[in-house]
PDB file of C-alpha atoms in Angstrom:
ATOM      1  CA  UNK S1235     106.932 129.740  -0.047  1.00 88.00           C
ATOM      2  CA  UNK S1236     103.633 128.284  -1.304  1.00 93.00           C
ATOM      3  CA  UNK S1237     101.966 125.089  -0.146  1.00 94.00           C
ATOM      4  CA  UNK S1238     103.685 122.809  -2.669  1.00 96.00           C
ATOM      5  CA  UNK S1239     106.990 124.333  -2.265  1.00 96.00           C
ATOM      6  CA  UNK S1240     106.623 123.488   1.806  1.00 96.00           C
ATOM      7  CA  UNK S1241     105.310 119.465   1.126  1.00 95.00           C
ATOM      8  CA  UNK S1242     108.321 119.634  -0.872  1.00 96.00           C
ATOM      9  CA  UNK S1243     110.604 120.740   2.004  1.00 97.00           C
ATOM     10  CA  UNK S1244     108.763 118.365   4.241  1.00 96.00           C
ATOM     11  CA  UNK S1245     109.017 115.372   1.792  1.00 95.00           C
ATOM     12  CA  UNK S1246     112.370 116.295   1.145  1.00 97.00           C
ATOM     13  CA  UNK S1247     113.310 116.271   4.964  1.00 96.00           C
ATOM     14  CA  UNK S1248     111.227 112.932   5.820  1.00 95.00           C
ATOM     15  CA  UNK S1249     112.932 111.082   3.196  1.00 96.00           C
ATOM     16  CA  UNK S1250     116.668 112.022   4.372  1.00 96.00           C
ATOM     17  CA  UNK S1251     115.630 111.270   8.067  1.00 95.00           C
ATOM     18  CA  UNK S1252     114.580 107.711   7.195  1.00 93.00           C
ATOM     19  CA  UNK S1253     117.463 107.107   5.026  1.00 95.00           C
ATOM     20  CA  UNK S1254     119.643 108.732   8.451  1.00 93.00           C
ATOM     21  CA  UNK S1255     117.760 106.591  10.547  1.00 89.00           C
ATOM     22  CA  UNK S1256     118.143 103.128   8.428  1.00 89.00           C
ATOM     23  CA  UNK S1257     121.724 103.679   7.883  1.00 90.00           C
ATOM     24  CA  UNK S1258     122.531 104.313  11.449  1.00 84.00           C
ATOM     25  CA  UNK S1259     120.498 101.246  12.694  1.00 80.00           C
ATOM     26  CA  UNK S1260     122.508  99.171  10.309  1.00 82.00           C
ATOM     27  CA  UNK S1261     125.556 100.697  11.541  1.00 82.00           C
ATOM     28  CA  UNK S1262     124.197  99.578  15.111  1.00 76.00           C
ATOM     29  CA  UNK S1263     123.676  96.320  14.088  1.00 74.00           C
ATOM     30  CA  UNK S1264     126.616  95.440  12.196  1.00 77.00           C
ATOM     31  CA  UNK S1265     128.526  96.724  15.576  1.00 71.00           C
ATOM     32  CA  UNK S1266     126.574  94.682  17.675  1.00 63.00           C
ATOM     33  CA  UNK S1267     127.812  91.948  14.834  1.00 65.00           C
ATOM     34  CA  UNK S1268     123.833  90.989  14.433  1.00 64.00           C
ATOM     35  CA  UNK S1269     122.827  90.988  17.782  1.00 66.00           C
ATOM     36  CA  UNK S1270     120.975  94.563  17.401  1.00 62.00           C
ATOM     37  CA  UNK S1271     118.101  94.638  15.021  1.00 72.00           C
ATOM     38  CA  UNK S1272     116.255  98.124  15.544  1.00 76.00           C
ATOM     39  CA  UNK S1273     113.032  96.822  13.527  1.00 73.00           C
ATOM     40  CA  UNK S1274     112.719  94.172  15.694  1.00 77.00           C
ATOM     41  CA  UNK S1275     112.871  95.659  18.878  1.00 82.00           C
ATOM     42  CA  UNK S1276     110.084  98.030  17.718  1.00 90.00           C
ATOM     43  CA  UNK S1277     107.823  95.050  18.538  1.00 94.00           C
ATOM     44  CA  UNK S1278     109.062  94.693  22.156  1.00 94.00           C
ATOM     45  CA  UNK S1279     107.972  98.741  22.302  1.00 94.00           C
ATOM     46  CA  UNK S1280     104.568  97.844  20.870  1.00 95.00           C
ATOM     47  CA  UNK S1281     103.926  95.442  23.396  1.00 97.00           C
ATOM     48  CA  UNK S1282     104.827  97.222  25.911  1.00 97.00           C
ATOM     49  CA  UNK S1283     102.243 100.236  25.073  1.00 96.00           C
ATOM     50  CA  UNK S1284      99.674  97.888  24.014  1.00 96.00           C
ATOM     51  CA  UNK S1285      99.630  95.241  26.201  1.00 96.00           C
ATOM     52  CA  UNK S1286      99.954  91.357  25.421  1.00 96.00           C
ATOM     53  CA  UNK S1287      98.399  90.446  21.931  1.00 96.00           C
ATOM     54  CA  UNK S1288      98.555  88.012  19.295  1.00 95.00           C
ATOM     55  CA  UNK S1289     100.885  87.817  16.688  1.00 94.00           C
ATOM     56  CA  UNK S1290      98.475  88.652  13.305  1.00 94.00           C
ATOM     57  CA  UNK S1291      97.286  91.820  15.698  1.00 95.00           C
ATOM     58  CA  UNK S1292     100.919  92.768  16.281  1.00 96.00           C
ATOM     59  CA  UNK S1293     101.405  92.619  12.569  1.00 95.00           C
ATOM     60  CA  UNK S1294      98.392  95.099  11.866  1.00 93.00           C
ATOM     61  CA  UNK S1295      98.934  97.315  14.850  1.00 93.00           C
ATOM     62  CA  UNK S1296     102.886  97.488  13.296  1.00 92.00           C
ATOM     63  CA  UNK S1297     101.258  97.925   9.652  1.00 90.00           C
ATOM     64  CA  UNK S1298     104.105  95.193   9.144  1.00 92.00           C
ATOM     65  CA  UNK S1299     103.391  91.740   6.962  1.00 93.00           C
ATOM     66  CA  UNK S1300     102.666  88.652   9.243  1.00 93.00           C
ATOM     67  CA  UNK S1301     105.427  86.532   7.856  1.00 93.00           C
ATOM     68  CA  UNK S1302     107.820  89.691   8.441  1.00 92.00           C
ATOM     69  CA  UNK S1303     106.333  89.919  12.351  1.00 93.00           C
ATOM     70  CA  UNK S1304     106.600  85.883  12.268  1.00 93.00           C
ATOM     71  CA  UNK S1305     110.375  86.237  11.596  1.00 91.00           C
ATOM     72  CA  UNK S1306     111.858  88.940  14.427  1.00 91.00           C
ATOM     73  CA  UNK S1307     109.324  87.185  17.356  1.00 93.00           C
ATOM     74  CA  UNK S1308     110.864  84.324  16.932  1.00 93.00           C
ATOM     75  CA  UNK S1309     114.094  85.696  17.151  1.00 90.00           C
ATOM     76  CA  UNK S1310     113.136  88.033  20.433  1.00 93.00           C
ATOM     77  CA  UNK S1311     111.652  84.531  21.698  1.00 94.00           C
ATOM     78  CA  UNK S1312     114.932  82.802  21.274  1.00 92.00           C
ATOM     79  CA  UNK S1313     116.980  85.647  22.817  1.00 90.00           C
ATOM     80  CA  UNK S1314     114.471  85.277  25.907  1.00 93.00           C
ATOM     81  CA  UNK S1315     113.259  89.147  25.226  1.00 93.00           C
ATOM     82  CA  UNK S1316     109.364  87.678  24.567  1.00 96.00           C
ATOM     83  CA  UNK S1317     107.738  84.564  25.315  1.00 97.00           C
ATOM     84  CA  UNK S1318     104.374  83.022  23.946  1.00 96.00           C
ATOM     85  CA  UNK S1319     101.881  82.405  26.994  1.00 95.00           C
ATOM     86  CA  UNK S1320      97.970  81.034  26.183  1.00 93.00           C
ATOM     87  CA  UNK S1321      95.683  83.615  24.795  1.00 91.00           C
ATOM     88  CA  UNK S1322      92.975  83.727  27.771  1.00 90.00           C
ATOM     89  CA  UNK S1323      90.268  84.175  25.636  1.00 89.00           C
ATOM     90  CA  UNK S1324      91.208  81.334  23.344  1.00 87.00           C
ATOM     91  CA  UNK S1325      93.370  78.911  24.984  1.00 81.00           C
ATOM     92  CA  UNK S1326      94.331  77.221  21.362  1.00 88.00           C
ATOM     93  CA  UNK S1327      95.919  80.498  20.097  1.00 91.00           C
ATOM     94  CA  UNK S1328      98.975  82.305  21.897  1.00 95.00           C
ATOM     95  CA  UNK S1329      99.723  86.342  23.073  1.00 96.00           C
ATOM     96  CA  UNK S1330     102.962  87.664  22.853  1.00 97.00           C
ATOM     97  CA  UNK S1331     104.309  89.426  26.162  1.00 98.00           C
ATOM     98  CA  UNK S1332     107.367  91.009  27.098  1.00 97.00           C
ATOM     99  CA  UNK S1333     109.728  89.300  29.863  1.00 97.00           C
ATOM    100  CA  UNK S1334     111.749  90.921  32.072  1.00 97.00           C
ATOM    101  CA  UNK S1335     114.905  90.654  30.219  1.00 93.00           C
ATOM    102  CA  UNK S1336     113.084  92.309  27.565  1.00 93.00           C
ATOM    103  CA  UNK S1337     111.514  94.778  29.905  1.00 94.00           C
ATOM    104  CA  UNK S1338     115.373  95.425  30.674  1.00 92.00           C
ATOM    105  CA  UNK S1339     116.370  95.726  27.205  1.00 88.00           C
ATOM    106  CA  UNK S1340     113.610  98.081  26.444  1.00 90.00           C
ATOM    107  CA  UNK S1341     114.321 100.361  29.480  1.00 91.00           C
ATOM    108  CA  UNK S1342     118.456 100.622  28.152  1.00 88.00           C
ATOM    109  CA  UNK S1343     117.568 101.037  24.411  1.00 86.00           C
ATOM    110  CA  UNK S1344     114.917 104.211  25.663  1.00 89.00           C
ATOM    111  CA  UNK S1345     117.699 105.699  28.066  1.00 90.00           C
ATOM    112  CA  UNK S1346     119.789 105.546  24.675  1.00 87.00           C
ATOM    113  CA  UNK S1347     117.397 106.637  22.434  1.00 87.00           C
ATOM    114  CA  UNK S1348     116.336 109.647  25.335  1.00 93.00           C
ATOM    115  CA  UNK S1349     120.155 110.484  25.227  1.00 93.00           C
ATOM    116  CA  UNK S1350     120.402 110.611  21.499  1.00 91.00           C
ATOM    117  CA  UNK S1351     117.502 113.050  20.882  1.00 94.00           C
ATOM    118  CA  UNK S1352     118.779 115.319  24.362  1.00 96.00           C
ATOM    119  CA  UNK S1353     121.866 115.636  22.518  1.00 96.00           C
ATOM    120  CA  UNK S1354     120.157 116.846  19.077  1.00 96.00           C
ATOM    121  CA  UNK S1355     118.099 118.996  20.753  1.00 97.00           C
ATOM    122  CA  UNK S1356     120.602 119.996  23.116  1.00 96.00           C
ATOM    123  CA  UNK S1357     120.681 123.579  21.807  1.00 98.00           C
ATOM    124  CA  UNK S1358     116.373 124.284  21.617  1.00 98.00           C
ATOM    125  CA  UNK S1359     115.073 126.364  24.167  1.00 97.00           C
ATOM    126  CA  UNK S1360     112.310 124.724  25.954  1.00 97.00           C
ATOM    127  CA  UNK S1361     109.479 126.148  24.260  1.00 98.00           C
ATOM    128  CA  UNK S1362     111.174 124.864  20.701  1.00 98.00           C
ATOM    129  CA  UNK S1363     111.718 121.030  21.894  1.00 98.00           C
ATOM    130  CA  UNK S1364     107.706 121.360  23.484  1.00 98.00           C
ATOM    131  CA  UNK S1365     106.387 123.158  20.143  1.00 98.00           C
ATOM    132  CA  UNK S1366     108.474 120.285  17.918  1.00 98.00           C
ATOM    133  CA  UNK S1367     106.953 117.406  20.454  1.00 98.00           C
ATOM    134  CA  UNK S1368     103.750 118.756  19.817  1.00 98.00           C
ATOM    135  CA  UNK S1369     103.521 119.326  16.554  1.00 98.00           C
ATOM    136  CA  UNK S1370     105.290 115.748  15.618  1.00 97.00           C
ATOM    137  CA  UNK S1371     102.478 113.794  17.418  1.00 97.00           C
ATOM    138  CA  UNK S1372     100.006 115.679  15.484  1.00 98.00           C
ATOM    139  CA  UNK S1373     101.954 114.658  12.221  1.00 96.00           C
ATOM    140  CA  UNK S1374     102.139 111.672  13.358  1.00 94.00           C
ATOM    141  CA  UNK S1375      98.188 111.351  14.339  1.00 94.00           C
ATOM    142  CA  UNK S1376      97.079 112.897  10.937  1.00 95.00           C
ATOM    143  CA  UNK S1377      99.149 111.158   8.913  1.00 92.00           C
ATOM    144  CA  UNK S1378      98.232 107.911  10.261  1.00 90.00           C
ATOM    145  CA  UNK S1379      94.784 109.032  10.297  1.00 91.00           C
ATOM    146  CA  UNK S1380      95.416 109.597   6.684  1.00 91.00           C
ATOM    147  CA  UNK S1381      96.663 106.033   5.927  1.00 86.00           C
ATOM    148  CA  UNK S1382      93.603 105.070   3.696  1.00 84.00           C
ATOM    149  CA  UNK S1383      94.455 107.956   1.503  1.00 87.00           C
ATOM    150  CA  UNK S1384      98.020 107.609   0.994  1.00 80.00           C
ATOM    151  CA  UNK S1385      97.391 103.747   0.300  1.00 81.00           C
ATOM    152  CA  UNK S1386      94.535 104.696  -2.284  1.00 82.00           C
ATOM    153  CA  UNK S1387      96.750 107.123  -4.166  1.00 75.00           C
ATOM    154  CA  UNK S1388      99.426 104.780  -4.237  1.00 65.00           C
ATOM    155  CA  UNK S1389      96.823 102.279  -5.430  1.00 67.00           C
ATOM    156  CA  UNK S1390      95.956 104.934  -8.253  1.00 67.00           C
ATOM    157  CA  UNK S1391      99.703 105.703  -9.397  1.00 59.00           C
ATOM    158  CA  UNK S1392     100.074 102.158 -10.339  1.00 56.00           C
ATOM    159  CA  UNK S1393      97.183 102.103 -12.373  1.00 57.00           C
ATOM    160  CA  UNK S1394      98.185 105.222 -13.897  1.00 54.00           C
ATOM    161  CA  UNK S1395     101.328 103.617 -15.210  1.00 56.00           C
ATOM    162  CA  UNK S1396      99.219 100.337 -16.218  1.00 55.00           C
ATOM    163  CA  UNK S1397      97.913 102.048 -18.222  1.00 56.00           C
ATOM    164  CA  UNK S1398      99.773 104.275 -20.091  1.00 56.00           C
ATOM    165  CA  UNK S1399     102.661 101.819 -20.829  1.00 60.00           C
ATOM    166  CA  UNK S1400     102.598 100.711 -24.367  1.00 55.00           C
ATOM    167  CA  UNK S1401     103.027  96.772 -24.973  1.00 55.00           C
ATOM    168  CA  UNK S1402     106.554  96.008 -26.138  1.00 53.00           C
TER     169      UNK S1402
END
């Protein structure tokens, strides 16, 4: 297999993970009838790695738009999973920081989460499920590392198809 054929596999395999993922968080949400919303609770993750921060920073470190952020704080604020406290280096702006119901939340949804991947890797030896772990955080790192790129080729492709399109 040459090196076109593999980013083929690889593309190939990303693509029907995400579209397993989406479909089963949708699944989990419509169960939940709403009260679920995996995207959202990404932030409550986020802020528990990173610490308190404000909202526009959230949006950045989540490479998510700020109205998009805007929308699923306010509904982790209502639910009582975040709250807004004064930013102490600028008491006119606010920080976003985890409660302990959300703390709570967090810790169930990563016992699930823990459970779900023990049972798909239920069958790897040890050194597979160690090799995978490794080798998915440096995916991970490079291809975020590689952000810039991706954005500039996407950037390109449009152009490309600017450009070529006749006028009708």
């Amino acid at each position: 297999m040459d090196n076109e054929q593999v980013s083929d596999r690889i593309g190939q395999q990303l693509i029907r993970l995400g579209r397993i993922r989406e479909r089963t968080n949708a699944q989990v949400s419509a169960a939940s009838h709403g009260e679920v919303d995996m995207s959202a609770y990404r932030i409550i993750f986020r802020l528990l790695l990173d610490g308190p921060m404000r909202s526009g920073t959230l949006a950045e470190a989540m490479y998510s738009d700020a109205s998009t952020i805007s929308r699923q704080v306010a509904g982790l604020v209502k639910r009582g999973f975040i709250r807004r406290e004064a930013d102490p280096t600028d008491g006119r702006a606010s920080v976003l920081v985890v409660t302990p119901d959300g703390e709570e939340m967090a810790t169930h949804l990563r016992a699930r989460r823990n459970e779900m991947l023990t049972h798909v890797l239920g069958d790897w030896d040890d050194n597979d499920r160690h090799l995978f772990a490794d080798l998915l955080d440096r995916f991970v790192d490079d291809y975020e590392a590689a952000r810039q790129f991706l954005l500039d080729v996407g950037s390109e492709s449009r152009t490309l198809r600017t450009d070529t399109q006749t006028p009708g």
